[in-house]
């Protein structure tokens, strides 16, 4: 017993050092570890999709797609502005509440169709247009002019949202003037080229600029963007956000990833069973009667292969090619249904790792080698199962690798300590 008393402090002290070193390394090399951790996040999305436990897609959202069929049937590979004017006009006649037009009509030398397009915007009176912001500070951006009317947006405190240095592209002035709002369409993939998150708001010269889908959603709900409160890179509050058709409101807290991004809560793969209110633009134009879009938020976008070449498709955890317009609408659906992916910070990771490592040390000090190894295997397995379970049923993105790495290191050290202790006992018994 005397030998065990002497050795026990070595177990605790040694494991404390192991924990500090390994957890410190996960922080020091967090960027490299993040590239692996997001792959485990992808596996959670894929497992949830396999089990068909995805959140539902909002019935308030509609897609009108300029797809391959539309271009083939019309025999026009690049649709003129007059065709877009017809699309917007047909959607407006269908009584859509808001039209989110994810097509940027920039100023061009060719003015053909400008008048028809502007007239369609005027008649509809509810079209949201896109902006492209400069978040790198290295592009050929320009400071927003008065015609964009962004000076009417609310101010934002410094450091509360991703900083934009200027505007890379904007619609032509006549379209801007007739748009009900402007929102940025920037989406930055992770290092592996996969889209997993989107920015909600940006800080442009001290002015809050909402993302394209958030501006569209605000217009759809008659929500004042002045009520958007970016608290930090980990949380954003939508104050007095409408929660039902009866006018009930609440402060909706949107969880972010620490850098001002919301993880997109995918609702499944791209098919009409999930996104059942998706229509071809050509079918819309050829329909004898106007479809009923009453009370709908309608997204208009080019989803053809030609659009893919221009970068309007991206990889997501469930698909190699996914239209960015559906990423926007999926993010909007997440806010409408209040179904979020909730990332956890370093403090939660530290507490989880410390508790589980402490449990292994306690078991090691009281159990034999075989029992300790079996217990450690059970702890590993149960934690992985808990990570997937919390994601499936609560949307919690608990850390996996940042907890398992210190946990495995603790097991290896404790196992070595335990074997060494038994060797000492055997030597004493022989004496």
Tab-separated table of C-alpha atoms in Angstrom, residues 215-363:
chain	number	residue	atom	x	y	z
A	215	UNK	CA	-32.586	40.931	-46.173
A	216	UNK	CA	-35.100	38.882	-48.174
A	217	UNK	CA	-36.407	37.270	-44.998
A	218	UNK	CA	-36.709	40.642	-43.270
A	219	UNK	CA	-38.741	42.000	-46.185
A	220	UNK	CA	-40.887	38.876	-46.191
A	221	UNK	CA	-41.692	39.194	-42.472
A	222	UNK	CA	-41.920	43.009	-42.505
A	223	UNK	CA	-39.037	42.920	-40.062
A	224	UNK	CA	-36.988	46.040	-39.385
A	225	UNK	CA	-33.278	45.280	-39.846
A	226	UNK	CA	-32.577	47.934	-37.208
A	227	UNK	CA	-33.617	45.215	-34.728
A	228	UNK	CA	-30.680	43.010	-35.767
A	229	UNK	CA	-28.159	43.046	-32.920
A	230	UNK	CA	-24.792	41.349	-33.542
A	231	UNK	CA	-23.609	40.561	-30.019
A	232	UNK	CA	-20.323	38.896	-30.972
A	233	UNK	CA	-18.885	36.456	-33.463
A	234	UNK	CA	-20.690	33.714	-31.526
A	235	UNK	CA	-24.189	35.125	-31.305
A	236	UNK	CA	-26.597	37.426	-33.089
A	237	UNK	CA	-29.985	38.514	-31.737
A	238	UNK	CA	-33.023	39.221	-33.876
A	239	UNK	CA	-34.976	41.405	-31.457
A	240	UNK	CA	-38.777	41.246	-31.581
A	241	UNK	CA	-38.633	38.609	-34.300
A	242	UNK	CA	-42.079	37.380	-35.467
A	243	UNK	CA	-42.632	33.752	-34.538
A	244	UNK	CA	-46.124	33.081	-35.888
A	245	UNK	CA	-48.900	34.519	-38.037
A	246	UNK	CA	-50.623	35.954	-34.958
A	247	UNK	CA	-47.967	38.611	-34.553
A	248	UNK	CA	-46.222	37.058	-31.570
A	249	UNK	CA	-42.606	38.182	-31.297
A	250	UNK	CA	-39.555	37.157	-29.322
A	251	UNK	CA	-35.847	37.840	-29.204
A	252	UNK	CA	-34.407	35.115	-31.413
A	253	UNK	CA	-30.806	34.191	-30.597
A	254	UNK	CA	-28.977	32.868	-33.628
A	255	UNK	CA	-25.874	30.809	-32.721
A	256	UNK	CA	-22.726	31.590	-34.745
A	257	UNK	CA	-19.387	29.849	-35.069
A	258	UNK	CA	-17.285	32.480	-33.314
A	259	UNK	CA	-16.386	34.266	-36.539
A	260	UNK	CA	-19.808	35.681	-37.381
A	261	UNK	CA	-20.959	32.735	-39.500
A	262	UNK	CA	-24.062	30.589	-39.150
A	263	UNK	CA	-23.602	26.903	-39.922
A	264	UNK	CA	-26.127	26.007	-42.623
A	265	UNK	CA	-28.538	23.402	-41.279
A	266	UNK	CA	-28.988	21.344	-44.437
A	267	UNK	CA	-32.404	19.776	-44.917
A	268	UNK	CA	-31.303	17.074	-47.341
A	269	UNK	CA	-30.047	16.438	-50.831
A	270	UNK	CA	-31.253	18.409	-53.816
A	271	UNK	CA	-34.477	16.777	-54.994
A	272	UNK	CA	-38.104	17.744	-55.510
A	273	UNK	CA	-39.267	15.627	-52.571
A	274	UNK	CA	-37.550	18.037	-50.205
A	275	UNK	CA	-37.600	21.258	-52.223
A	276	UNK	CA	-41.017	20.493	-53.640
A	277	UNK	CA	-41.822	24.111	-54.512
A	278	UNK	CA	-39.121	24.317	-57.186
A	279	UNK	CA	-40.192	25.244	-60.703
A	280	UNK	CA	-38.549	25.710	-64.061
A	281	UNK	CA	-38.513	29.303	-65.305
A	282	UNK	CA	-39.538	28.150	-68.780
A	283	UNK	CA	-42.581	26.286	-67.440
A	284	UNK	CA	-43.560	29.419	-65.556
A	285	UNK	CA	-43.394	31.511	-68.721
A	286	UNK	CA	-45.343	28.940	-70.741
A	287	UNK	CA	-48.102	28.439	-68.173
A	288	UNK	CA	-51.513	29.616	-69.332
A	289	UNK	CA	-52.479	30.795	-65.857
A	290	UNK	CA	-50.410	32.515	-63.230
A	291	UNK	CA	-49.431	30.126	-60.423
A	292	UNK	CA	-50.430	31.085	-56.917
A	293	UNK	CA	-47.465	32.368	-54.924
A	294	UNK	CA	-49.565	34.140	-52.312
A	295	UNK	CA	-47.682	34.623	-49.061
A	296	UNK	CA	-44.471	33.141	-50.468
A	297	UNK	CA	-40.847	34.214	-50.536
A	298	UNK	CA	-39.715	33.366	-54.064
A	299	UNK	CA	-36.043	32.872	-54.952
A	300	UNK	CA	-35.082	33.409	-58.592
A	301	UNK	CA	-31.696	32.126	-59.766
A	302	UNK	CA	-29.761	30.636	-62.657
A	303	UNK	CA	-29.166	26.957	-61.816
A	304	UNK	CA	-28.000	25.810	-65.245
A	305	UNK	CA	-24.644	24.236	-66.047
A	306	UNK	CA	-23.615	27.572	-67.475
A	307	UNK	CA	-24.238	29.046	-64.040
A	308	UNK	CA	-22.090	26.301	-62.538
A	309	UNK	CA	-19.179	27.531	-64.647
A	310	UNK	CA	-19.617	31.023	-63.191
A	311	UNK	CA	-19.451	29.745	-59.623
A	312	UNK	CA	-23.124	29.656	-58.597
A	313	UNK	CA	-22.740	26.028	-57.480
A	314	UNK	CA	-20.683	24.778	-54.532
A	315	UNK	CA	-19.979	21.583	-52.669
A	316	UNK	CA	-21.837	21.050	-49.390
A	317	UNK	CA	-21.568	18.161	-46.898
A	318	UNK	CA	-24.363	16.266	-48.692
A	319	UNK	CA	-23.706	17.164	-52.340
A	320	UNK	CA	-20.727	17.766	-54.621
A	321	UNK	CA	-22.687	20.371	-56.578
A	322	UNK	CA	-25.375	22.391	-54.848
A	323	UNK	CA	-26.908	25.668	-56.109
A	324	UNK	CA	-25.970	28.607	-53.937
A	325	UNK	CA	-29.515	29.930	-54.182
A	326	UNK	CA	-30.630	26.842	-52.258
A	327	UNK	CA	-27.949	27.500	-49.636
A	328	UNK	CA	-29.543	30.920	-49.136
A	329	UNK	CA	-33.056	29.532	-48.900
A	330	UNK	CA	-31.954	26.734	-46.564
A	331	UNK	CA	-30.430	29.328	-44.239
A	332	UNK	CA	-33.679	31.299	-44.405
A	333	UNK	CA	-35.654	28.139	-43.643
A	334	UNK	CA	-33.441	27.512	-40.616
A	335	UNK	CA	-34.286	30.935	-39.197
A	336	UNK	CA	-37.988	30.595	-39.985
A	337	UNK	CA	-38.127	27.210	-38.242
A	338	UNK	CA	-35.625	28.208	-35.527
A	339	UNK	CA	-33.667	25.035	-36.233
A	340	UNK	CA	-29.987	25.851	-35.873
A	341	UNK	CA	-26.685	24.056	-35.682
A	342	UNK	CA	-25.217	25.160	-32.366
A	343	UNK	CA	-21.417	25.181	-32.275
A	344	UNK	CA	-19.606	25.130	-28.943
A	345	UNK	CA	-16.660	27.228	-27.863
A	346	UNK	CA	-13.281	26.477	-26.333
A	347	UNK	CA	-14.645	26.649	-22.781
A	348	UNK	CA	-17.138	23.836	-23.432
A	349	UNK	CA	-14.413	21.768	-25.093
A	350	UNK	CA	-12.138	22.306	-22.079
A	351	UNK	CA	-14.804	21.269	-19.563
A	352	UNK	CA	-15.782	18.133	-21.512
A	353	UNK	CA	-12.178	17.052	-21.997
A	354	UNK	CA	-11.297	17.737	-18.365
A	355	UNK	CA	-14.282	15.797	-17.013
A	356	UNK	CA	-13.711	12.745	-19.201
A	357	UNK	CA	-9.963	12.720	-18.597
A	358	UNK	CA	-10.596	13.042	-14.851
A	359	UNK	CA	-12.962	10.063	-15.063
A	360	UNK	CA	-10.264	7.933	-16.711
A	361	UNK	CA	-7.721	8.899	-14.054
A	362	UNK	CA	-10.174	7.978	-11.301
A	363	UNK	CA	-10.917	4.579	-12.857
